[in-house]
Amino acid sequence: MAPDHTPEPDMLDDLLASSAPRTSTLTPELEHELVAMSVDAEYEARPAGRLRRMPRAAVVGIAAVLVLGGAGAAAAATLSDWAPWATTPDASFTFTLPSGAVCEQRYGNVKGTDEVTQAIREYMKQVDVLQLADIDAELQRARADENVQVNADGSQEPGGYGTPYYNADSEYLQAVMQATSKVITTELDRQGIDYEGSSWEGEAHCPGAQW
Amino acid sequence: MTRAGDGDRLTGAIAAASSDLLAYFERRSSNPDAADLLAETMITAWRRVDALPVDDEQARMWLFGIARNVLLNAGRGQRRRWQLADRVRGMLTADAIAGPADEGMEVRDAISRLEPDLAELVRLIHWDGFSIVEAASIMEIPASTARGRYQRAKGELRTALAVSTES
């Protein structure tokens, strides 16, 4: 689209336009990858439903929402601190973060077809999701991701696990959310249930956590 | 609350804008960073899908507004190398090898010496092809303010580059 700034272009306009840095050629392969990135981004955006390591063909609409009850809010946690749906959750469990803070995790607000919602609710009531979750595996996967710390002067250095920028509580909570979420989707896959477009939510309150 | 169809509309908006967003980041950062910045923009957009404007053009401006904030926030602090950006990152790195590095450098240097807001206005208009009104929307400033800043920026650039107004 044309700039609406001057009635006639002048030499300066030409100079400015031609000074634009080069950009990559948009090949069909790159276009394909941009579409794939958008699909992956949708799932990356859902903390407990981070299914990005699933084959792309298997990516479906499962959502989970993480609500962190921070130190201030959770210290005085009452029933009203939880989202309305979380006052009558389908499943809840507790676990301890590396700092020693105890988290209460609640799952619920399941949405989707009757088949999916019934299957998820029944499964959550039947099994101890936390017991089945492979949290260590999720921690290892998270640590395999590269994190970069960008300093004020623009210099970069390693971030994440093993660096001063690492946050153990945050990493562990993410791992629990992802691992427990994966337990549920694995069960739905085992039952052959199509859960595209379905969703559930998770909320964790962790008084005293060191985020 | 997510409105019905928001997800489909955001999918469409991202598909329509992703190559332009990628170019936006490539013009302002190193190629490997551009892929991660685009990934972060997409993730942020999905997290805020509830705020997606209904109008298609407004949705496009909204995405570029997110991109601008991602770029500003990337100046310091923790920056993640997103796994989902791995393949795109590799493609951009290969492409960056081509082309003379100093092409247009004098003009880019002159732009970078402007006040940051003036410089970004010039980039949005002349590098990314936005109108002043669109650039103002992305920068979240009134169009009248953008017009004044743009004229000021061009005046400073004309002096710095010793360019006349002749066509």
CSV table of C-alpha atoms in Angstrom, one decimal:
chain,number,residue,atom,x,y,z
A,1,MET,CA,0.0,0.0,0.0
A,2,ALA,CA,1.2,3.5,-0.8
A,3,PRO,CA,2.3,5.9,1.9
A,4,ASP,CA,-0.3,8.7,2.2
A,5,HIS,CA,2.3,11.3,3.4
A,6,THR,CA,3.4,13.3,0.4
A,7,PRO,CA,1.6,14.4,-2.8
A,8,GLU,CA,4.6,13.4,-4.9
A,9,PRO,CA,7.5,11.1,-4.2
A,10,ASP,CA,10.9,12.7,-4.1
A,11,MET,CA,14.5,11.5,-4.1
A,12,LEU,CA,14.4,11.0,-0.4
A,13,ASP,CA,11.4,8.7,-0.6
A,14,ASP,CA,13.3,6.6,-3.1
A,15,LEU,CA,16.4,6.5,-0.9
A,16,LEU,CA,14.4,5.5,2.1
A,17,ALA,CA,12.5,2.8,0.3
A,18,SER,CA,15.7,1.3,-1.2
A,19,SER,CA,17.4,1.3,2.2
A,20,ALA,CA,15.1,-1.5,3.5
A,21,PRO,CA,17.3,-4.5,4.6
A,22,ARG,CA,17.0,-7.6,2.6
A,23,THR,CA,14.4,-10.1,3.7
A,24,SER,CA,14.1,-13.8,2.9
A,25,THR,CA,12.6,-15.0,-0.3
A,26,LEU,CA,9.1,-16.4,0.4
A,27,THR,CA,9.4,-19.9,-1.0
A,28,PRO,CA,6.6,-22.4,-0.9
A,29,GLU,CA,8.6,-24.3,1.7
A,30,LEU,CA,8.9,-21.2,3.9
A,31,GLU,CA,5.2,-20.5,3.5
A,32,HIS,CA,4.4,-24.1,4.6
A,33,GLU,CA,6.6,-23.7,7.6
A,34,LEU,CA,4.9,-20.4,8.6
A,35,VAL,CA,1.5,-22.1,8.6
A,36,ALA,CA,2.9,-25.0,10.7
A,37,MET,CA,4.4,-22.4,13.1
A,38,SER,CA,1.0,-20.8,13.5
A,39,VAL,CA,-0.5,-24.2,14.4
A,40,ASP,CA,2.2,-24.9,16.9
A,41,ALA,CA,1.9,-21.4,18.3
A,42,GLU,CA,-1.8,-22.0,19.1
A,43,TYR,CA,-0.8,-25.0,21.3
A,44,GLU,CA,2.3,-23.4,22.7
A,45,ALA,CA,0.0,-20.6,23.9
A,46,ARG,CA,-2.0,-23.0,26.1
A,47,PRO,CA,0.3,-23.7,29.1
A,48,ALA,CA,-1.2,-27.0,30.2
A,49,GLY,CA,-2.0,-28.1,26.7
A,50,ARG,CA,1.4,-27.7,25.2
A,51,LEU,CA,1.0,-30.4,22.7
A,52,ARG,CA,3.7,-29.1,20.3
A,53,ARG,CA,5.6,-32.3,20.5
A,54,MET,CA,2.7,-34.2,19.1
A,55,PRO,CA,2.9,-35.0,15.4
A,56,ARG,CA,1.5,-31.9,13.6
A,57,ALA,CA,-1.1,-34.1,11.9
A,58,ALA,CA,-2.4,-35.0,15.4
A,59,VAL,CA,-2.7,-31.4,16.6
A,60,VAL,CA,-6.2,-30.8,17.9
A,61,GLY,CA,-8.1,-28.2,19.8
A,62,ILE,CA,-7.5,-29.1,23.4
A,63,ALA,CA,-7.0,-26.1,25.6
A,64,ALA,CA,-6.0,-25.6,29.2
A,65,VAL,CA,-5.5,-22.4,31.0
A,66,LEU,CA,-3.0,-21.9,33.7
A,67,VAL,CA,-3.7,-19.4,36.4
A,68,LEU,CA,-0.9,-18.8,38.7
A,69,GLY,CA,-1.9,-18.0,42.3
A,70,GLY,CA,1.2,-15.9,43.1
A,71,ALA,CA,2.6,-15.4,46.5
A,72,GLY,CA,0.5,-12.4,47.4
A,73,ALA,CA,-2.8,-13.6,46.1
A,74,ALA,CA,-2.4,-17.2,47.2
A,75,ALA,CA,-1.2,-16.5,50.7
A,76,ALA,CA,-4.7,-15.6,51.6
A,77,ALA,CA,-6.3,-18.1,49.3
A,78,THR,CA,-10.0,-18.5,49.8
A,79,LEU,CA,-12.7,-20.1,47.8
A,80,SER,CA,-13.3,-16.8,46.0
A,81,ASP,CA,-9.7,-16.7,44.7
A,82,TRP,CA,-10.5,-19.6,42.3
A,83,ALA,CA,-12.2,-19.1,39.0
A,84,PRO,CA,-15.9,-19.9,39.3
A,85,TRP,CA,-15.6,-23.2,37.5
A,86,ALA,CA,-12.8,-24.2,39.8
A,87,THR,CA,-15.0,-24.2,42.9
A,88,THR,CA,-16.5,-27.4,41.6
A,89,PRO,CA,-13.6,-29.1,39.8
A,90,ASP,CA,-13.6,-32.4,38.1
A,91,ALA,CA,-10.2,-33.3,39.5
A,92,SER,CA,-7.8,-31.8,42.0
A,93,PHE,CA,-4.5,-32.8,43.4
A,94,THR,CA,-1.5,-31.3,45.3
A,95,PHE,CA,2.2,-31.4,44.7
A,96,THR,CA,5.3,-29.8,46.1
A,97,LEU,CA,7.5,-27.3,44.1
A,98,PRO,CA,11.3,-27.4,44.4
A,99,SER,CA,11.1,-24.4,46.8
A,100,GLY,CA,8.9,-26.4,49.1
A,101,ALA,CA,5.7,-24.5,48.3
A,102,VAL,CA,2.7,-26.7,47.9
A,103,CYS,CA,0.5,-26.3,44.9
A,104,GLU,CA,-3.2,-27.2,44.6
A,105,GLN,CA,-4.1,-28.0,41.0
A,106,ARG,CA,-7.7,-28.1,39.8
A,107,TYR,CA,-9.0,-29.3,36.5
A,108,GLY,CA,-12.5,-28.7,35.1
A,109,ASN,CA,-14.7,-26.6,32.9
A,110,VAL,CA,-14.6,-29.4,30.3
A,111,LYS,CA,-16.2,-28.4,27.0
A,112,GLY,CA,-16.8,-30.3,23.8
A,113,THR,CA,-19.0,-33.1,22.5
A,114,ASP,CA,-20.9,-35.2,25.1
A,115,GLU,CA,-18.6,-38.1,24.3
A,116,VAL,CA,-15.5,-36.1,25.0
A,117,THR,CA,-16.7,-34.3,28.1
A,118,GLN,CA,-18.0,-37.5,29.6
A,119,ALA,CA,-14.8,-39.4,28.8
A,120,ILE,CA,-12.6,-36.7,30.3
A,121,ARG,CA,-14.7,-36.3,33.5
A,122,GLU,CA,-15.0,-40.0,34.1
A,123,TYR,CA,-11.2,-40.5,33.5
A,124,MET,CA,-10.3,-37.7,35.9
A,125,LYS,CA,-12.5,-39.2,38.6
A,126,GLN,CA,-11.3,-42.8,38.0
A,127,VAL,CA,-7.5,-42.3,38.1
A,128,ASP,CA,-4.9,-40.3,39.9
A,129,VAL,CA,-3.7,-38.2,37.0
A,130,LEU,CA,-0.7,-36.8,38.9
A,131,GLN,CA,0.4,-40.4,39.7
A,132,LEU,CA,0.4,-41.3,36.0
A,133,ALA,CA,2.1,-38.2,34.8
A,134,ASP,CA,5.7,-38.4,33.8
A,135,ILE,CA,6.9,-35.1,35.2
A,136,ASP,CA,10.6,-36.0,34.9
A,137,ALA,CA,10.3,-36.6,31.2
A,138,GLU,CA,8.6,-33.2,30.8
A,139,LEU,CA,11.4,-31.6,32.8
A,140,GLN,CA,14.0,-33.1,30.6
A,141,ARG,CA,12.1,-32.0,27.5
A,142,ALA,CA,11.9,-28.4,28.8
A,143,ARG,CA,15.6,-28.4,29.6
A,144,ALA,CA,16.4,-29.6,26.1
A,145,ASP,CA,14.8,-26.3,24.8
A,146,GLU,CA,17.4,-23.5,24.3
A,147,ASN,CA,16.8,-20.4,26.3
A,148,VAL,CA,18.7,-17.2,25.7
A,149,GLN,CA,19.2,-14.3,28.2
A,150,VAL,CA,19.4,-10.9,26.4
A,151,ASN,CA,21.1,-8.3,28.4
A,152,ALA,CA,20.6,-4.5,28.4
A,153,ASP,CA,23.5,-4.0,26.0
A,154,GLY,CA,22.1,-6.5,23.5
A,155,SER,CA,24.6,-9.2,24.4
A,156,GLN,CA,23.3,-12.7,24.7
A,157,GLU,CA,24.1,-15.6,27.0
A,158,PRO,CA,22.6,-18.9,27.9
A,159,GLY,CA,19.4,-18.7,30.0
A,160,GLY,CA,17.1,-21.4,31.5
A,161,TYR,CA,18.3,-24.5,33.4
A,162,GLY,CA,21.7,-24.3,34.9
A,163,THR,CA,22.0,-20.5,34.6
A,164,PRO,CA,21.2,-17.7,37.0
A,165,TYR,CA,18.1,-16.9,35.1
A,166,TYR,CA,16.6,-20.4,35.7
A,167,ASN,CA,13.4,-20.6,37.8
A,168,ALA,CA,12.9,-24.0,39.3
A,169,ASP,CA,9.3,-23.5,40.6
A,170,SER,CA,8.0,-22.1,37.3
A,171,GLU,CA,9.7,-24.9,35.4
A,172,TYR,CA,8.2,-27.6,37.6
A,173,LEU,CA,4.7,-26.2,37.5
A,174,GLN,CA,4.8,-26.1,33.7
A,175,ALA,CA,6.1,-29.7,33.7
A,176,VAL,CA,3.2,-30.8,35.9
A,177,MET,CA,0.6,-29.0,33.8
A,178,GLN,CA,2.0,-30.5,30.6
A,179,ALA,CA,2.5,-34.0,31.9
A,180,THR,CA,-0.9,-34.3,33.5
A,181,SER,CA,-2.5,-32.8,30.4
A,182,LYS,CA,-0.7,-35.4,28.3
A,183,VAL,CA,-2.1,-38.2,30.5
A,184,ILE,CA,-5.6,-37.1,29.6
A,185,THR,CA,-5.0,-36.8,25.8
A,186,THR,CA,-3.1,-40.1,25.8
A,187,GLU,CA,-6.2,-41.8,27.3
A,188,LEU,CA,-8.5,-40.1,24.8
A,189,ASP,CA,-6.3,-41.3,22.0
A,190,ARG,CA,-6.3,-44.8,23.5
A,191,GLN,CA,-10.1,-44.8,23.5
A,192,GLY,CA,-10.1,-43.5,19.9
A,193,ILE,CA,-12.1,-40.4,20.8
A,194,ASP,CA,-11.8,-37.5,18.5
A,195,TYR,CA,-11.4,-34.5,20.8
A,196,GLU,CA,-10.8,-31.8,18.2
A,197,GLY,CA,-12.4,-28.5,19.4
A,198,SER,CA,-12.7,-29.7,23.0
A,199,SER,CA,-11.2,-28.0,25.9
A,200,TRP,CA,-10.6,-28.0,29.6
A,201,GLU,CA,-9.1,-25.7,32.1
A,202,GLY,CA,-6.5,-26.0,34.8
A,203,GLU,CA,-5.8,-23.6,37.7
A,204,ALA,CA,-3.0,-23.9,40.2
A,205,HIS,CA,-2.6,-22.0,43.5
A,206,CYS,CA,0.9,-22.2,45.0
A,207,PRO,CA,1.2,-20.1,48.2
A,208,GLY,CA,4.8,-19.1,48.8
A,209,ALA,CA,6.1,-20.2,45.4
A,210,GLN,CA,9.3,-18.5,44.2
A,211,TRP,CA,8.4,-17.5,40.7
B,1,MET,CA,-14.5,-14.9,26.9
B,2,THR,CA,-13.5,-16.2,23.5
B,3,ARG,CA,-16.1,-15.4,20.9
B,4,ALA,CA,-17.3,-18.0,18.5
B,5,GLY,CA,-15.1,-18.2,15.5
B,6,ASP,CA,-12.2,-16.1,17.0
B,7,GLY,CA,-9.8,-19.0,16.6
B,8,ASP,CA,-10.6,-19.4,12.9
B,9,ARG,CA,-10.4,-15.7,12.3
B,10,LEU,CA,-7.0,-15.5,14.1
B,11,THR,CA,-5.8,-18.4,12.0
B,12,GLY,CA,-6.8,-16.5,8.9
B,13,ALA,CA,-5.3,-13.2,10.1
B,14,ILE,CA,-2.0,-14.9,10.9
B,15,ALA,CA,-1.9,-16.7,7.6
B,16,ALA,CA,-2.5,-13.4,5.7
B,17,ALA,CA,0.1,-11.5,7.7
B,18,SER,CA,2.8,-14.0,8.7
B,19,SER,CA,5.1,-13.3,5.7
B,20,ASP,CA,4.9,-9.6,6.2
B,21,LEU,CA,5.4,-10.0,10.0
B,22,LEU,CA,8.5,-12.1,9.3
B,23,ALA,CA,9.8,-9.4,6.9
B,24,TYR,CA,9.1,-6.8,9.6
B,25,PHE,CA,11.3,-8.6,12.1
B,26,GLU,CA,14.0,-9.4,9.5
B,27,ARG,CA,14.3,-5.7,8.7
B,28,ARG,CA,14.9,-4.9,12.4
B,29,SER,CA,16.9,-7.9,13.8
B,30,SER,CA,19.2,-10.7,12.9
B,31,ASN,CA,17.6,-13.4,10.8
B,32,PRO,CA,17.7,-16.1,13.5
B,33,ASP,CA,16.1,-13.7,16.0
B,34,ALA,CA,13.4,-12.9,13.4
B,35,ALA,CA,12.0,-16.4,13.5
B,36,ASP,CA,11.8,-16.5,17.3
B,37,LEU,CA,10.2,-13.0,17.4
B,38,LEU,CA,7.6,-14.2,14.9
B,39,ALA,CA,6.9,-17.3,17.0
B,40,GLU,CA,6.5,-15.1,20.1
B,41,THR,CA,4.2,-12.8,18.2
B,42,MET,CA,2.0,-15.7,17.1
B,43,ILE,CA,2.0,-17.2,20.6
B,44,THR,CA,1.1,-13.8,22.1
B,45,ALA,CA,-1.7,-13.4,19.6
B,46,TRP,CA,-3.2,-16.7,20.5
B,47,ARG,CA,-3.0,-15.9,24.2
B,48,ARG,CA,-4.9,-12.7,23.5
B,49,VAL,CA,-7.3,-14.1,20.9
B,50,ASP,CA,-10.2,-12.7,22.9
B,51,ALA,CA,-9.1,-9.2,21.9
B,52,LEU,CA,-8.9,-9.9,18.2
B,53,PRO,CA,-10.6,-7.1,16.3
B,54,VAL,CA,-13.6,-8.2,14.1
B,55,ASP,CA,-12.5,-6.2,11.1
B,56,ASP,CA,-9.9,-7.9,9.0
B,57,GLU,CA,-7.7,-4.8,8.5
B,58,GLN,CA,-7.9,-3.9,12.2
B,59,ALA,CA,-6.9,-7.5,12.9
B,60,ARG,CA,-3.8,-7.1,10.8
B,61,MET,CA,-2.9,-3.8,12.5
B,62,TRP,CA,-3.5,-5.6,15.9
B,63,LEU,CA,-1.0,-8.3,14.9
B,64,PHE,CA,1.6,-5.7,13.9
B,65,GLY,CA,1.0,-3.9,17.2
B,66,ILE,CA,1.8,-7.1,19.0
B,67,ALA,CA,4.9,-7.5,16.8
B,68,ARG,CA,6.1,-4.1,17.8
B,69,ASN,CA,5.7,-4.8,21.5
B,70,VAL,CA,7.4,-8.1,21.1
B,71,LEU,CA,10.3,-6.3,19.4
B,72,LEU,CA,10.5,-3.7,22.1
B,73,ASN,CA,10.4,-6.3,24.9
B,74,ALA,CA,13.1,-8.3,23.2
B,75,GLY,CA,15.6,-5.5,23.8
B,76,ARG,CA,16.6,-7.0,27.1
B,77,GLY,CA,15.6,-9.9,29.4
B,78,GLN,CA,15.0,-13.5,28.8
B,79,ARG,CA,14.6,-14.4,25.1
B,80,ARG,CA,13.6,-17.9,24.3
B,81,ARG,CA,14.7,-19.9,21.3
B,82,TRP,CA,11.4,-21.4,20.4
B,83,GLN,CA,11.5,-25.0,19.2
B,84,LEU,CA,8.5,-24.2,16.9
B,85,ALA,CA,10.7,-21.7,15.2
B,86,ASP,CA,13.5,-24.1,14.4
B,87,ARG,CA,12.7,-24.9,10.8
B,88,VAL,CA,11.9,-21.3,9.8
B,89,ARG,CA,15.1,-20.1,11.6
B,90,GLY,CA,17.2,-22.5,9.5
B,91,MET,CA,15.7,-21.3,6.3
B,92,LEU,CA,16.3,-17.6,7.1
B,93,THR,CA,19.9,-18.1,8.1
B,94,ALA,CA,20.7,-19.6,4.7
B,95,ASP,CA,19.0,-16.8,2.9
B,96,ALA,CA,20.8,-14.1,4.8
B,97,ILE,CA,24.2,-15.0,3.3
B,98,ALA,CA,23.3,-13.5,0.0
B,99,GLY,CA,23.5,-9.8,-0.7
B,100,PRO,CA,26.0,-7.0,0.0
B,101,ALA,CA,25.9,-6.0,3.7
B,102,ASP,CA,26.5,-2.3,3.1
B,103,GLU,CA,23.7,-1.7,0.6
B,104,GLY,CA,21.7,1.3,1.9
B,105,MET,CA,23.8,1.4,5.1
B,106,GLU,CA,24.3,5.2,5.0
B,107,VAL,CA,20.5,5.8,4.9
B,108,ARG,CA,19.8,3.1,7.5
B,109,ASP,CA,22.4,4.8,9.8
B,110,ALA,CA,20.7,8.1,9.3
B,111,ILE,CA,17.4,6.6,10.1
B,112,SER,CA,18.8,5.0,13.2
B,113,ARG,CA,20.1,8.3,14.5
B,114,LEU,CA,16.6,9.8,14.6
B,115,GLU,CA,14.6,9.6,17.8
B,116,PRO,CA,13.4,6.0,18.2
B,117,ASP,CA,9.7,6.9,17.5
B,118,LEU,CA,10.6,8.9,14.4
B,119,ALA,CA,12.9,6.2,13.1
B,120,GLU,CA,10.2,3.5,13.6
B,121,LEU,CA,7.6,5.7,11.8
B,122,VAL,CA,10.0,6.1,8.8
B,123,ARG,CA,10.6,2.3,8.8
B,124,LEU,CA,7.0,1.4,9.0
B,125,ILE,CA,6.1,3.7,6.1
B,126,HIS,CA,9.1,3.2,3.8
B,127,TRP,CA,10.3,-0.3,4.6
B,128,ASP,CA,7.0,-2.0,5.4
B,129,GLY,CA,4.7,0.0,3.1
B,130,PHE,CA,2.2,1.2,5.7
B,131,SER,CA,0.4,4.5,5.3
B,132,ILE,CA,0.8,7.1,8.0
B,133,VAL,CA,-2.6,6.3,9.4
B,134,GLU,CA,-1.7,2.6,9.6
B,135,ALA,CA,1.7,3.3,11.1
B,136,ALA,CA,0.0,5.5,13.7
B,137,SER,CA,-2.4,2.7,14.6
B,138,ILE,CA,0.5,0.3,15.0
B,139,MET,CA,2.4,2.8,17.2
B,140,GLU,CA,-0.8,3.6,19.1
B,141,ILE,CA,-0.5,7.3,18.5
B,142,PRO,CA,-3.0,9.8,16.8
B,143,ALA,CA,-2.7,10.1,13.1
B,144,SER,CA,-2.2,13.8,13.4
B,145,THR,CA,0.8,13.2,15.7
B,146,ALA,CA,2.2,10.7,13.3
B,147,ARG,CA,1.9,13.2,10.4
B,148,GLY,CA,3.8,15.9,12.4
B,149,ARG,CA,6.5,13.4,13.5
B,150,TYR,CA,6.9,12.1,9.9
B,151,GLN,CA,7.4,15.6,8.5
B,152,ARG,CA,10.0,16.2,11.2
B,153,ALA,CA,11.7,13.0,10.5
B,154,LYS,CA,11.9,13.6,6.8
B,155,GLY,CA,13.3,17.1,7.4
B,156,GLU,CA,16.0,15.7,9.6
B,157,LEU,CA,16.8,12.9,7.1
B,158,ARG,CA,16.9,15.4,4.2
B,159,THR,CA,19.5,17.4,6.1
B,160,ALA,CA,21.5,14.4,7.2
B,161,LEU,CA,21.6,12.9,3.7
B,162,ALA,CA,21.9,16.3,1.9
B,163,VAL,CA,19.0,15.3,-0.4
B,164,SER,CA,17.0,17.9,-2.3
B,165,THR,CA,13.2,17.6,-2.8
B,166,GLU,CA,13.6,17.2,-6.5
B,167,SER,CA,11.9,14.2,-8.2
